[in-house]
Amino acid sequence: MVRLYEAEGTCTPVRLAFPGLTVRGIEETNMLEETTERLEVQQEISLTFRPFEIKTLKIAY
């Protein structure tokens, strides 16, 4: 589980890379860690945060 947040109060693009890991699955979850969306499995992903938004990702490797 990875929890990320935007702390500057601006819309922010983010790129996460997973060097050295074989990623089998990535799911975005709510705060209770229930899956809300399955993301395409890649070695890096791009996300966009709204001001003060919190995102939780479940990453299987």
GROMACS .gro file of N, CA, C and O in nm:
model
  244
    1MET      N    1   0.085  -0.117   0.000
    1MET     CA    2   0.000   0.000   0.000
    1MET      C    3   0.089   0.123   0.000
    1MET      O    4   0.188   0.130   0.072
    2VAL      N    5   0.050   0.220  -0.082
    2VAL     CA    6   0.120   0.347  -0.088
    2VAL      C    7   0.015   0.456  -0.078
    2VAL      O    8  -0.084   0.454  -0.152
    3ARG      N    9   0.033   0.548   0.013
    3ARG     CA   10  -0.060   0.660   0.027
    3ARG      C   11   0.015   0.788  -0.008
    3ARG      O   12   0.121   0.816   0.046
    4LEU      N   13  -0.041   0.864  -0.103
    4LEU     CA   14   0.021   0.987  -0.152
    4LEU      C   15  -0.076   1.102  -0.131
    4LEU      O   16  -0.198   1.082  -0.136
    5TYR      N   17  -0.024   1.223  -0.112
    5TYR     CA   18  -0.112   1.339  -0.099
    5TYR      C   19  -0.046   1.462  -0.160
    5TYR      O   20   0.076   1.471  -0.170
    6GLU      N   21  -0.130   1.555  -0.201
    6GLU     CA   22  -0.084   1.681  -0.258
    6GLU      C   23  -0.091   1.785  -0.146
    6GLU      O   24  -0.197   1.811  -0.093
    7ALA      N   25   0.022   1.844  -0.109
    7ALA     CA   26   0.029   1.931   0.008
    7ALA      C   27   0.043   2.080  -0.023
    7ALA      O   28   0.043   2.161   0.069
    8GLU      N   29   0.056   2.116  -0.150
    8GLU     CA   30   0.080   2.256  -0.186
    8GLU      C   31  -0.046   2.332  -0.225
    8GLU      O   32  -0.042   2.452  -0.245
    9GLY      N   33  -0.158   2.262  -0.242
    9GLY     CA   34  -0.283   2.327  -0.278
    9GLY      C   35  -0.295   2.359  -0.427
    9GLY      O   36  -0.363   2.454  -0.463
   10THR      N   37  -0.227   2.282  -0.511
   10THR     CA   38  -0.233   2.304  -0.656
   10THR      C   39  -0.261   2.173  -0.727
   10THR      O   40  -0.242   2.065  -0.671
   11CYS      N   41  -0.307   2.180  -0.851
   11CYS     CA   42  -0.318   2.059  -0.934
   11CYS      C   43  -0.176   2.016  -0.970
   11CYS      O   44  -0.094   2.098  -1.011
   12THR      N   45  -0.147   1.888  -0.953
   12THR     CA   46  -0.010   1.841  -0.969
   12THR      C   47  -0.006   1.710  -1.046
   12THR      O   48  -0.069   1.612  -1.005
   13PRO      N   49   0.069   1.704  -1.156
   13PRO     CA   50   0.091   1.575  -1.224
   13PRO      C   51   0.205   1.502  -1.154
   13PRO      O   52   0.302   1.564  -1.107
   14VAL      N   53   0.193   1.369  -1.144
   14VAL     CA   54   0.293   1.287  -1.076
   14VAL      C   55   0.323   1.165  -1.162
   14VAL      O   56   0.233   1.107  -1.223
   15ARG      N   57   0.449   1.127  -1.166
   15ARG     CA   58   0.489   1.004  -1.234
   15ARG      C   59   0.558   0.915  -1.132
   15ARG      O   60   0.653   0.958  -1.066
   16LEU      N   61   0.509   0.793  -1.116
   16LEU     CA   62   0.570   0.697  -1.025
   16LEU      C   63   0.637   0.588  -1.108
   16LEU      O   64   0.575   0.530  -1.197
   17ALA      N   65   0.762   0.560  -1.077
   17ALA     CA   66   0.836   0.455  -1.147
   17ALA      C   67   0.870   0.345  -1.047
   17ALA      O   68   0.889   0.371  -0.928
   18PHE      N   69   0.878   0.223  -1.097
   18PHE     CA   70   0.906   0.106  -1.012
   18PHE      C   71   1.028   0.031  -1.066
   18PHE      O   72   1.016  -0.083  -1.111
   19PRO      N   73   1.146   0.093  -1.062
   19PRO     CA   74   1.265   0.027  -1.115
   19PRO      C   75   1.302  -0.096  -1.031
   19PRO      O   76   1.294  -0.093  -0.909
   20GLY      N   77   1.335  -0.203  -1.099
   20GLY     CA   78   1.377  -0.324  -1.030
   20GLY      C   79   1.264  -0.410  -0.978
   20GLY      O   80   1.289  -0.516  -0.922
   21LEU      N   81   1.139  -0.367  -0.992
   21LEU     CA   82   1.025  -0.447  -0.948
   21LEU      C   83   0.946  -0.495  -1.069
   21LEU      O   84   0.930  -0.422  -1.167
   22THR      N   85   0.897  -0.617  -1.063
   22THR     CA   86   0.804  -0.667  -1.164
   22THR      C   87   0.665  -0.643  -1.108
   22THR      O   88   0.619  -0.716  -1.020
   23VAL      N   89   0.599  -0.541  -1.157
   23VAL     CA   90   0.467  -0.504  -1.106
   23VAL      C   91   0.362  -0.595  -1.169
   23VAL      O   92   0.354  -0.607  -1.291
   24ARG      N   93   0.282  -0.663  -1.086
   24ARG     CA   94   0.177  -0.754  -1.135
   24ARG      C   95   0.041  -0.689  -1.138
   24ARG      O   96  -0.045  -0.730  -1.213
   25GLY      N   97   0.020  -0.585  -1.057
   25GLY     CA   98  -0.110  -0.520  -1.054
   25GLY      C   99  -0.104  -0.391  -0.973
   25GLY      O  100  -0.029  -0.380  -0.878
   26ILE      N  101  -0.186  -0.293  -1.016
   26ILE     CA  102  -0.197  -0.166  -0.945
   26ILE      C  103  -0.344  -0.131  -0.935
   26ILE      O  104  -0.416  -0.132  -1.036
   27GLU      N  105  -0.390  -0.106  -0.813
   27GLU     CA  106  -0.529  -0.068  -0.790
   27GLU      C  107  -0.532   0.061  -0.710
   27GLU      O  108  -0.456   0.078  -0.615
   28GLU      N  109  -0.621   0.152  -0.749
   28GLU     CA  110  -0.646   0.270  -0.668
   28GLU      C  111  -0.756   0.234  -0.570
   28GLU      O  112  -0.853   0.167  -0.606
   29THR      N  113  -0.741   0.273  -0.444
   29THR     CA  114  -0.839   0.237  -0.341
   29THR      C  115  -0.891   0.362  -0.272
   29THR      O  116  -0.834   0.470  -0.285
   30ASN      N  117  -0.998   0.344  -0.195
   30ASN     CA  118  -1.048   0.454  -0.112
   30ASN      C  119  -0.972   0.450   0.021
   30ASN      O  120  -0.881   0.369   0.040
   31MET      N  121  -1.010   0.534   0.115
   31MET     CA  122  -0.939   0.541   0.243
   31MET      C  123  -0.955   0.414   0.327
   31MET      O  124  -0.875   0.388   0.416
   32LEU      N  125  -1.058   0.333   0.297
   32LEU     CA  126  -1.076   0.205   0.365
   32LEU      C  127  -1.003   0.093   0.293
   32LEU      O  128  -1.015  -0.023   0.330
   33GLU      N  129  -0.925   0.129   0.190
   33GLU     CA  130  -0.845   0.037   0.109
   33GLU      C  131  -0.931  -0.062   0.032
   33GLU      O  132  -0.890  -0.174   0.006
   34GLU      N  133  -1.051  -0.018  -0.009
   34GLU     CA  134  -1.137  -0.095  -0.098
   34GLU      C  135  -1.109  -0.048  -0.240
   34GLU      O  136  -1.103   0.072  -0.266
   35THR      N  137  -1.092  -0.141  -0.333
   35THR     CA  138  -1.057  -0.106  -0.471
   35THR      C  139  -1.165  -0.021  -0.536
   35THR      O  140  -1.283  -0.055  -0.532
   36THR      N  141  -1.123   0.089  -0.595
   36THR     CA  142  -1.215   0.175  -0.671
   36THR      C  143  -1.184   0.172  -0.820
   36THR      O  144  -1.271   0.200  -0.901
   37GLU      N  145  -1.058   0.141  -0.854
   37GLU     CA  146  -1.019   0.138  -0.995
   37GLU      C  147  -0.894   0.054  -1.012
   37GLU      O  148  -0.802   0.061  -0.932
   38ARG      N  149  -0.893  -0.027  -1.118
   38ARG     CA  150  -0.773  -0.103  -1.153
   38ARG      C  151  -0.699  -0.023  -1.260
   38ARG      O  152  -0.758   0.018  -1.359
   39LEU      N  153  -0.570  -0.002  -1.238
   39LEU     CA  154  -0.489   0.075  -1.333
   39LEU      C  155  -0.411  -0.021  -1.422
   39LEU      O  156  -0.381  -0.134  -1.382
   40GLU      N  157  -0.378   0.025  -1.542
   40GLU     CA  158  -0.302  -0.057  -1.635
   40GLU      C  159  -0.163  -0.085  -1.576
   40GLU      O  160  -0.096   0.006  -1.526
   41VAL      N  161  -0.120  -0.210  -1.581
   41VAL     CA  162   0.008  -0.249  -1.523
   41VAL      C  163   0.121  -0.203  -1.615
   41VAL      O  164   0.125  -0.238  -1.733
   42GLN      N  165   0.207  -0.120  -1.560
   42GLN     CA  166   0.324  -0.068  -1.630
   42GLN      C  167   0.437  -0.052  -1.530
   42GLN      O  168   0.416  -0.059  -1.409
   43GLN      N  169   0.558  -0.028  -1.578
   43GLN     CA  170   0.671  -0.004  -1.488
   43GLN      C  171   0.670   0.139  -1.435
   43GLN      O  172   0.745   0.172  -1.344
   44GLU      N  173   0.586   0.225  -1.491
   44GLU     CA  174   0.564   0.358  -1.435
   44GLU      C  175   0.423   0.402  -1.469
   44GLU      O  176   0.365   0.358  -1.568
   45ILE      N  177   0.365   0.483  -1.380
   45ILE     CA  178   0.229   0.532  -1.402
   45ILE      C  179   0.226   0.683  -1.381
   45ILE      O  180   0.311   0.738  -1.312
   46SER      N  181   0.129   0.746  -1.443
   46SER     CA  182   0.109   0.889  -1.427
   46SER      C  183  -0.024   0.913  -1.357
   46SER      O  184  -0.124   0.849  -1.390
   47LEU      N  185  -0.024   1.003  -1.261
   47LEU     CA  186  -0.144   1.040  -1.186
   47LEU      C  187  -0.154   1.192  -1.185
   47LEU      O  188  -0.053   1.261  -1.197
   48THR      N  189  -0.275   1.241  -1.167
   48THR     CA  190  -0.295   1.385  -1.149
   48THR      C  191  -0.369   1.407  -1.018
   48THR      O  192  -0.472   1.343  -0.994
   49PHE      N  193  -0.315   1.494  -0.935
   49PHE     CA  194  -0.375   1.525  -0.806
   49PHE      C  195  -0.444   1.660  -0.811
   49PHE      O  196  -0.390   1.756  -0.865
   50ARG      N  197  -0.562   1.669  -0.751
   50ARG     CA  198  -0.629   1.797  -0.727
   50ARG      C  199  -0.570   1.855  -0.598
   50ARG      O  200  -0.503   1.784  -0.523
   51PRO      N  201  -0.595   1.983  -0.570
   51PRO     CA  202  -0.542   2.042  -0.446
   51PRO      C  203  -0.581   1.961  -0.322
   51PRO      O  204  -0.698   1.926  -0.304
   52PHE      N  205  -0.482   1.925  -0.243
   52PHE     CA  206  -0.496   1.853  -0.115
   52PHE      C  207  -0.558   1.715  -0.129
   52PHE      O  208  -0.604   1.657  -0.030
   53GLU      N  209  -0.557   1.658  -0.248
   53GLU     CA  210  -0.614   1.524  -0.268
   53GLU      C  211  -0.522   1.417  -0.212
   53GLU      O  212  -0.399   1.427  -0.217
   54ILE      N  213  -0.584   1.310  -0.160
   54ILE     CA  214  -0.512   1.194  -0.109
   54ILE      C  215  -0.544   1.077  -0.201
   54ILE      O  216  -0.660   1.054  -0.235
   55LYS      N  217  -0.443   1.001  -0.241
   55LYS     CA  218  -0.463   0.880  -0.323
   55LYS      C  219  -0.394   0.765  -0.253
   55LYS      O  220  -0.286   0.779  -0.197
   56THR      N  221  -0.459   0.650  -0.256
   56THR     CA  222  -0.402   0.527  -0.201
   56THR      C  223  -0.392   0.424  -0.311
   56THR      O  224  -0.490   0.400  -0.382
   57LEU      N  225  -0.274   0.365  -0.327
   57LEU     CA  226  -0.252   0.264  -0.430
   57LEU      C  227  -0.213   0.132  -0.365
   57LEU      O  228  -0.134   0.128  -0.271
   58LYS      N  229  -0.271   0.025  -0.417
   58LYS     CA  230  -0.233  -0.110  -0.377
   58LYS      C  231  -0.150  -0.166  -0.493
   58LYS      O  232  -0.200  -0.181  -0.604
   59ILE      N  233  -0.023  -0.194  -0.468
   59ILE     CA  234   0.067  -0.239  -0.572
   59ILE      C  235   0.111  -0.383  -0.542
   59ILE      O  236   0.167  -0.408  -0.436
   60ALA      N  237   0.083  -0.473  -0.636
   60ALA     CA  238   0.125  -0.613  -0.622
   60ALA      C  239   0.251  -0.633  -0.706
   60ALA      O  240   0.256  -0.592  -0.821
   61TYR      N  241   0.352  -0.693  -0.646
   61TYR     CA  242   0.475  -0.719  -0.719
   61TYR      C  243   0.528  -0.856  -0.684
   61TYR      O  244   0.482  -0.920  -0.593
   0.00000   0.00000   0.00000
